[in-house]
Coordinates of C-alpha atoms and ligand atoms in Angstrom, one line a residue:
M1 CA 99.0 116.3 161.1
T2 CA 102.6 116.0 159.1
S3 CA 105.0 113.6 161.2
S4 CA 106.7 116.6 163.2
T5 CA 103.3 117.1 164.3
Y6 CA 102.2 116.2 167.5
D7 CA 99.4 116.8 170.3
A8 CA 102.5 117.0 172.9
I9 CA 106.0 116.8 173.0
I10 CA 107.4 115.2 176.5
L11 CA 111.0 116.1 177.3
G12 CA 112.5 113.5 179.0
A13 CA 112.4 109.4 178.8
G14 CA 112.9 109.2 182.5
G15 CA 110.1 107.5 185.1
A16 CA 107.7 110.6 184.9
G17 CA 107.9 112.0 181.1
L18 CA 107.4 107.8 180.2
M19 CA 104.4 107.7 182.3
C20 CA 103.1 111.0 180.7
A21 CA 103.4 109.7 177.6
A22 CA 101.6 106.6 178.2
T23 CA 98.8 107.6 179.8
A24 CA 98.1 110.5 177.2
G25 CA 98.8 108.4 174.1
Q26 CA 96.1 105.5 175.3
L27 CA 93.7 108.7 175.7
G28 CA 94.1 109.3 172.2
R29 CA 96.5 112.2 172.2
R30 CA 99.5 111.9 169.3
V31 CA 102.9 111.9 171.4
L32 CA 106.5 112.4 171.1
V33 CA 109.4 111.5 173.7
M34 CA 113.1 113.6 173.2
D35 CA 115.8 112.9 175.1
H36 CA 119.2 112.7 175.0
A37 CA 120.4 109.7 176.2
P38 CA 120.3 106.7 173.6
E39 CA 117.9 104.8 175.5
P40 CA 114.5 105.5 178.7
G41 CA 115.0 105.2 182.1
R42 CA 118.3 104.9 183.0
K43 CA 117.7 105.9 186.4
I44 CA 115.0 103.1 186.9
L45 CA 117.5 100.9 185.4
I46 CA 120.4 102.3 188.1
S47 CA 117.6 102.4 190.8
G48 CA 117.4 100.5 194.2
G49 CA 120.7 98.4 193.3
G50 CA 119.5 97.4 189.9
R51 CA 116.3 96.3 191.8
C52 CA 114.4 99.1 191.6
N53 CA 112.7 100.7 194.5
F54 CA 109.1 101.6 192.1
T55 CA 106.8 103.0 195.2
N56 CA 106.3 102.9 198.9
I57 CA 102.7 102.1 200.4
H58 CA 102.8 104.7 203.0
S59 CA 103.3 107.7 199.9
A60 CA 101.4 110.6 201.4
A61 CA 102.1 114.1 200.6
D62 CA 103.6 114.5 204.1
R63 CA 106.7 112.7 202.9
Y64 CA 107.4 115.3 200.4
L65 CA 109.4 117.9 200.4
S66 CA 108.5 121.2 198.5
A67 CA 108.0 125.5 199.6
N68 CA 103.9 123.9 199.3
P69 CA 103.8 120.7 201.4
H70 CA 100.2 120.5 200.0
F71 CA 100.7 120.5 196.3
A72 CA 101.5 117.3 195.8
K73 CA 98.5 116.0 197.7
S74 CA 96.0 115.9 194.3
A75 CA 98.5 113.7 192.2
L76 CA 99.2 111.2 194.5
G77 CA 95.5 111.2 195.9
R78 CA 94.3 110.0 192.7
Y79 CA 97.3 107.9 191.5
R80 CA 98.3 105.6 194.4
P81 CA 101.0 103.0 195.2
A82 CA 98.1 100.1 194.5
D83 CA 97.6 101.5 190.8
F84 CA 101.1 101.4 190.0
I85 CA 101.3 98.1 192.0
A86 CA 98.4 97.0 190.0
L87 CA 100.1 97.9 186.8
V88 CA 103.1 96.1 187.6
D89 CA 100.9 92.9 188.4
R90 CA 99.4 92.9 185.5
Y91 CA 102.7 92.5 183.8
G92 CA 103.7 89.6 186.0
I93 CA 106.8 91.6 187.6
A94 CA 107.3 90.0 191.1
W95 CA 108.2 92.1 193.5
H96 CA 108.4 91.8 197.4
E97 CA 108.4 94.2 200.3
K98 CA 111.8 95.0 202.0
T99 CA 111.5 97.4 204.5
L100 CA 109.6 99.9 205.7
G101 CA 106.8 100.0 202.6
Q102 CA 109.5 99.7 200.3
L103 CA 108.8 97.7 196.9
F104 CA 111.6 96.2 195.0
C105 CA 110.9 93.7 191.8
D106 CA 112.7 90.6 192.8
G107 CA 114.7 90.5 189.6
S108 CA 115.5 93.7 187.9
A109 CA 114.7 97.2 187.2
R110 CA 115.0 96.3 183.4
D111 CA 111.7 94.9 183.9
I112 CA 110.1 98.4 185.2
V113 CA 111.4 100.2 182.1
A114 CA 110.2 97.2 179.6
M115 CA 106.8 97.7 181.1
L116 CA 106.6 101.1 180.8
M117 CA 107.8 101.1 176.9
A118 CA 105.2 98.4 176.4
E119 CA 102.6 100.6 178.1
C120 CA 103.8 103.7 175.5
D121 CA 103.9 101.3 173.0
R122 CA 99.9 100.6 173.7
G123 CA 99.5 104.3 172.8
Q124 CA 101.2 104.5 169.8
V125 CA 103.7 107.1 171.6
D126 CA 106.8 107.9 169.5
F127 CA 110.5 108.5 170.7
A128 CA 113.4 110.4 169.7
F129 CA 116.2 109.2 171.2
S130 CA 119.8 110.8 171.5
T131 CA 118.3 114.1 170.5
D132 CA 119.5 117.4 171.5
I133 CA 116.5 119.7 172.6
G134 CA 118.4 122.8 171.8
E135 CA 116.7 126.2 171.4
I136 CA 112.7 126.0 172.0
G137 CA 110.3 127.9 169.6
H138 CA 107.1 129.4 171.1
A139 CA 105.0 131.1 168.9
D140 CA 100.8 131.2 167.9
G141 CA 100.4 128.8 171.0
R142 CA 102.9 126.1 169.2
F143 CA 106.1 125.0 170.8
H144 CA 108.8 123.9 168.2
V145 CA 111.6 121.8 169.6
A146 CA 114.6 120.0 167.6
G147 CA 112.1 120.0 164.2
Y148 CA 109.1 119.0 166.1
T149 CA 105.9 121.0 166.5
A150 CA 103.0 120.7 169.3
P151 CA 100.5 122.8 170.9
A152 CA 101.9 121.2 174.1
L153 CA 105.6 120.6 175.9
V154 CA 105.6 118.9 178.9
I155 CA 109.0 119.1 181.0
A156 CA 110.0 116.0 182.0
T157 CA 114.0 116.2 182.3
G158 CA 114.3 115.8 185.8
G159 CA 117.2 117.3 188.3
P160 CA 121.2 117.8 188.0
S161 CA 121.4 114.4 190.1
I162 CA 124.2 111.8 188.9
P163 CA 125.5 113.8 185.7
K164 CA 127.4 111.0 184.7
M165 CA 124.0 109.4 184.0
G166 CA 122.8 112.4 181.6
A167 CA 121.0 114.5 184.2
T168 CA 121.1 117.8 183.4
G169 CA 119.6 121.0 184.6
I170 CA 117.9 121.8 181.5
A171 CA 114.8 121.5 183.1
Y172 CA 115.3 125.3 184.9
D173 CA 116.8 126.7 181.7
I174 CA 113.2 126.1 180.0
A175 CA 111.9 127.3 183.3
R176 CA 113.6 130.3 182.8
R177 CA 112.7 130.7 179.5
F178 CA 109.2 130.7 180.0
G179 CA 109.2 132.6 182.9
L180 CA 108.6 130.1 185.9
K181 CA 109.9 130.7 189.2
L182 CA 112.2 128.5 190.5
V183 CA 112.9 127.3 194.3
E184 CA 116.5 127.0 194.5
P185 CA 117.6 123.8 193.9
R186 CA 120.5 121.4 195.9
P187 CA 121.4 117.8 196.5
A188 CA 119.4 115.7 198.5
L189 CA 119.4 112.2 199.7
V190 CA 123.3 112.5 199.8
P191 CA 125.9 111.7 201.9
L192 CA 127.2 114.8 204.0
T193 CA 130.9 115.0 204.5
L194 CA 133.1 115.8 207.9
G195 CA 135.9 118.3 208.3
G196 CA 137.5 119.8 211.6
E197 CA 137.8 117.9 214.8
D198 CA 135.1 115.1 213.2
V199 CA 138.1 113.8 210.3
L200 CA 139.1 111.3 213.1
F201 CA 135.6 109.7 212.3
R202 CA 136.9 109.0 208.8
D203 CA 139.0 106.0 210.4
L204 CA 135.7 104.6 210.8
S205 CA 134.8 104.1 206.9
G206 CA 132.6 101.3 206.9
V207 CA 131.3 101.3 210.3
S208 CA 127.6 100.8 210.6
A209 CA 125.0 101.3 213.2
E210 CA 121.3 101.9 213.8
V211 CA 120.6 105.4 215.0
I212 CA 117.8 108.1 215.5
A213 CA 119.6 111.0 213.1
Q214 CA 118.0 114.9 213.6
A215 CA 118.3 117.7 211.7
G216 CA 116.2 120.5 213.7
K217 CA 113.0 118.9 214.9
T218 CA 113.0 116.4 211.7
R219 CA 114.4 112.8 212.7
F220 CA 115.2 109.5 211.3
R221 CA 115.5 106.0 212.6
E222 CA 117.7 104.2 210.1
A223 CA 121.1 102.5 209.9
A224 CA 124.0 105.0 209.2
L225 CA 127.2 104.6 208.4
F226 CA 130.3 106.2 208.6
T227 CA 132.2 106.4 205.5
H228 CA 136.3 107.9 204.1
R229 CA 134.6 111.6 203.5
G230 CA 132.0 110.9 206.2
L231 CA 128.5 110.0 206.7
S232 CA 126.2 108.3 204.8
G233 CA 123.7 105.1 205.2
P234 CA 119.9 105.1 205.0
A235 CA 119.1 107.7 208.2
I236 CA 122.0 110.2 206.8
L237 CA 121.0 110.2 203.0
Q238 CA 117.0 110.9 204.6
I239 CA 118.5 113.6 207.4
S240 CA 120.5 115.7 204.1
S241 CA 117.4 116.6 202.6
Y242 CA 116.1 118.8 205.9
W243 CA 120.2 119.6 206.7
R244 CA 121.1 122.9 206.1
P245 CA 125.0 123.9 206.0
H246 CA 126.2 125.3 209.4
T247 CA 124.3 123.8 211.7
P248 CA 124.3 120.0 213.4
V249 CA 123.0 116.9 213.0
E250 CA 122.7 115.3 215.9
I251 CA 122.8 111.3 216.2
N252 CA 121.9 109.4 218.7
F253 CA 123.8 106.1 218.6
T254 CA 122.0 104.5 221.4
P255 CA 118.3 104.4 220.7
D256 CA 116.8 101.9 222.5
A257 CA 118.7 102.8 225.5
P258 CA 116.8 103.1 228.5
E259 CA 118.1 106.1 230.9
D260 CA 120.7 105.7 233.4
W261 CA 122.0 102.7 231.5
L262 CA 125.5 103.0 231.9
C263 CA 124.2 103.2 236.1
A264 CA 122.5 100.2 235.8
I265 CA 125.6 98.3 234.2
K266 CA 128.0 99.4 236.5
R267 CA 125.7 98.2 239.5
D268 CA 125.3 94.4 237.4
K269 CA 129.0 94.5 236.2
P270 CA 131.4 97.4 238.2
K271 CA 134.8 95.9 236.8
A272 CA 133.2 96.1 233.6
T273 CA 135.4 99.1 231.6
L274 CA 133.4 101.9 230.2
K275 CA 134.5 101.0 226.1
G276 CA 133.3 97.3 227.4
A277 CA 130.2 98.8 228.3
V278 CA 129.6 100.9 225.6
S279 CA 130.7 98.2 223.6
M280 CA 127.5 96.2 224.3
R281 CA 125.6 98.7 222.2
L282 CA 127.3 99.5 219.4
P283 CA 130.2 97.9 217.1
D284 CA 133.8 97.8 218.5
R285 CA 135.9 100.3 216.4
L286 CA 132.9 102.9 217.1
S287 CA 132.6 102.4 220.7
L288 CA 136.5 102.6 220.9
A289 CA 136.6 106.1 218.7
L290 CA 133.5 107.3 220.7
V291 CA 134.6 106.6 224.1
E292 CA 138.0 108.5 223.5
R293 CA 136.2 111.5 222.1
L294 CA 134.6 112.2 225.2
S295 CA 137.7 111.1 227.6
G296 CA 139.4 114.2 225.7
N297 CA 143.0 114.4 226.8
E298 CA 142.5 114.4 230.4
A299 CA 142.4 110.5 231.0
N300 CA 141.5 107.6 229.0
W301 CA 138.4 106.5 230.5
G302 CA 137.5 103.8 227.9
L303 CA 140.0 101.4 230.1
M304 CA 138.7 102.6 233.4
P305 CA 136.2 100.0 235.3
L306 CA 132.8 101.6 235.5
A307 CA 132.9 101.2 239.3
D308 CA 135.4 104.0 239.3
M309 CA 133.4 106.1 237.7
K310 CA 130.8 108.7 239.1
D311 CA 127.1 107.9 238.1
A312 CA 127.0 111.8 237.7
L313 CA 129.4 111.0 235.4
L314 CA 128.3 108.2 233.4
R315 CA 124.7 109.9 232.6
Q316 CA 126.7 112.6 231.2
I317 CA 128.2 110.1 228.5
G318 CA 124.9 108.3 228.7
A319 CA 123.4 112.0 227.6
R320 CA 126.6 112.6 225.3
L321 CA 125.6 109.0 223.2
G322 CA 122.3 109.9 222.9
R323 CA 123.0 112.9 221.6
W324 CA 126.0 113.6 219.3
A325 CA 126.2 116.7 217.5
F326 CA 127.9 116.4 213.9
Q327 CA 129.0 119.7 212.3
P328 CA 129.3 118.6 208.8
N329 CA 131.3 120.6 206.7
G330 CA 129.1 119.6 203.3
T331 CA 127.6 117.3 201.2
E332 CA 129.0 115.1 198.7
G333 CA 127.0 117.0 195.7
Y334 CA 125.5 116.2 192.8
A335 CA 127.7 113.4 192.1
K336 CA 126.4 111.4 195.0
A337 CA 122.9 112.8 195.3
E338 CA 119.9 111.0 194.5
V339 CA 117.6 113.5 194.0
T340 CA 117.4 117.3 193.7
L341 CA 115.7 119.4 196.2
G342 CA 113.6 122.4 194.8
G343 CA 113.3 123.5 191.1
I344 CA 110.1 124.6 189.3
S345 CA 108.2 126.2 191.8
T346 CA 104.7 124.5 192.4
A347 CA 103.2 127.9 192.7
E348 CA 103.9 128.1 189.0
L349 CA 101.8 125.1 188.4
S350 CA 98.1 124.0 188.7
Q351 CA 98.5 121.0 191.1
R352 CA 95.6 118.8 189.0
T353 CA 97.0 119.1 185.5
M354 CA 101.0 120.2 186.5
E355 CA 100.3 122.9 183.7
A356 CA 101.9 125.9 184.3
T357 CA 99.4 128.6 185.1
K358 CA 101.0 131.4 182.9
V359 CA 101.9 129.5 179.9
P360 CA 99.1 127.5 178.4
G361 CA 100.3 124.4 177.1
L362 CA 103.4 124.1 179.5
Y363 CA 103.9 121.6 182.4
A364 CA 106.3 120.5 184.4
I365 CA 106.6 116.7 186.0
G366 CA 108.7 114.4 187.7
E367 CA 111.5 115.8 189.4
A368 CA 112.2 118.9 187.8
V369 CA 109.2 120.4 189.8
D370 CA 110.0 121.4 193.5
V371 CA 108.5 118.3 195.0
T372 CA 111.2 115.7 196.8
G373 CA 110.7 112.3 198.3
W374 CA 111.9 110.4 200.8
L375 CA 114.4 107.2 200.1
G376 CA 112.6 104.5 199.8
G377 CA 110.7 104.5 196.5
Y378 CA 108.8 108.0 197.1
N379 CA 110.3 110.0 194.6
F380 CA 109.5 107.2 191.8
Q381 CA 105.8 107.2 193.2
W382 CA 106.0 111.0 192.7
A383 CA 107.1 110.9 189.0
W384 CA 104.5 108.3 188.1
A385 CA 101.9 109.9 190.2
S386 CA 102.5 113.5 188.5
G387 CA 103.4 111.8 185.1
V388 CA 99.7 110.6 185.0
A389 CA 98.0 113.9 186.2
A390 CA 100.1 115.6 183.1
G391 CA 99.1 113.0 180.6
Q392 CA 95.5 113.2 181.8
G393 CA 95.5 117.2 181.5
L394 CA 96.8 116.7 177.5
A395 CA 94.0 114.5 177.0
A396 CA 91.4 116.9 178.4
R397 CA 93.2 120.0 176.4
Ligands
FAD401 C1 121.4 106.0 192.2 C2 119.6 106.3 192.2 C3 119.3 105.3 192.8 C4 117.7 106.1 193.0 N1 117.0 105.0 193.0 C5 115.9 104.8 193.6 C6 114.6 104.2 194.4 O1 115.2 103.0 194.4 N2 113.0 105.1 194.1 C7 113.2 105.9 193.9 O2 111.7 106.4 194.1 N3 113.8 106.6 193.6 C8 115.2 106.4 193.4 N4 116.2 107.1 193.1 C9 115.6 108.5 192.7 C10 115.0 108.3 191.2 O3 115.6 107.9 190.1 C11 114.4 109.9 190.4 O4 113.3 110.4 191.6 C12 113.6 109.9 189.3 O5 114.2 108.6 188.4 C13 113.0 111.1 188.7 O6 112.1 110.5 187.8 P1 111.8 111.8 186.3 O7 111.5 111.6 185.1 O8 111.5 113.4 186.8 O9 113.7 112.1 186.1 P2 114.7 111.8 185.6 O10 114.3 110.2 185.4 O11 116.2 111.9 185.8 O12 114.7 111.4 184.2 C14 115.2 112.5 182.9 C15 115.1 112.3 181.5 O13 115.5 113.3 181.2 C16 117.0 113.7 180.1 N5 117.6 114.7 179.8 C17 118.2 115.2 181.2 N6 118.6 116.7 180.2 C18 118.3 116.2 179.3 C19 119.1 117.5 178.1 N7 119.2 118.5 178.1 N8 118.3 117.1 177.0 C20 117.1 115.9 176.8 N9 117.4 115.0 177.4 C21 117.5 115.1 179.3 C22 117.7 112.2 181.1 O14 118.3 111.5 180.0 C23 116.5 111.4 181.8 O15 115.8 110.3 180.6 C24 117.3 107.1 192.2 C25 118.2 108.4 191.7 C26 119.5 107.6 191.8 C27 120.3 108.4 191.3

């Protein structure tokens, strides 16, 4: 074997590529990881506010979006959050659960990258950083990339989210080059923008509230945040993955309010104003904006005592606050999207090994594939699990 000849070339030194390389290397395969970046794991380093939300203990296939919702079950079932936690523990990396099963490093995301590089080292993995992939040759069952050659090639170059971190859509170009189908990619876990009548809400930039956000039948209860362009915060990022253009996002601003709560306040405190009553459940600025929008041009209901308002009207207002329809005019796009929905179609891949059924020796893993997780550690768990599945597949060749 010459120095430019390997058992597998892995394109992309992100979470999925490093995990795949470490697995195959430790199982005895000679592996090269290639990346155009000068260093590994750039998205890991910026993830979770620098603390990397490295998994979610509730990871299961129903928390991932894909044209085939069953595809991820095999890999996720064979490499579980507990497996990654055991690895993190072996390296003495301290972690904590923040909320909703999300696990973060106590220290820095750098610890995760260092751990993955140490695992690659144990597998004697070689690296070619700052390397352009260029044209990929394929002849006689061998792949040729940037002067290196191997009988197996793994696409682990992620999706185009956050181009300024070096993200590109090269995974899709490679897939097309080999005749693999794509599910149309689009930005996900991304802030939504508001236009038209809703621009008024931009004045609320910085205000947040716990809400239930709903698109179609899917709903998430978490914080929503108004921004100078529209809506963000975990509830909105989550729902953005399910939102389709020209459809509304419904926000329940009063998720814990009992039915007829405004009538109940009216009975207890008849002199309270509508704005005062709404402020009991929502931040002041938000209450004011919502009540003003509800009043329209007719009257300023905000300052009206509840005693002067009919129960039927209060019920109507309560219902609107529990089901406020925003009509987003778009998203903040790949520049702000944490992940990319869609990608290389799972119909082209073995769910066990992630190998392309039509092109023996070609694999695709991580975010490049049409499997996208919820916010909260799910996407890394998919990167680890699909990387391990492909690494074991490479070793079994
Ligand atoms: C700001 C932010 C925060 C996030 N926080 C979390 C979190 O806390 N928890 C979580 O689960 N998920 C998080 N995610 C999502 C998570 O980072 C990704 O899902 C995950 O990194 C995907 O791993 P991957 O290995 O498939 O791709 P990537 O990590 O994107 O790795 C792809 C690699 O391929 C290389 N590459 C790309 N194009 C080329 C090219 N043309 N030539 C050569 N090399 C190329 C890149 O340099 C990169 O090293 C976050 C994402 C962002 C943007």
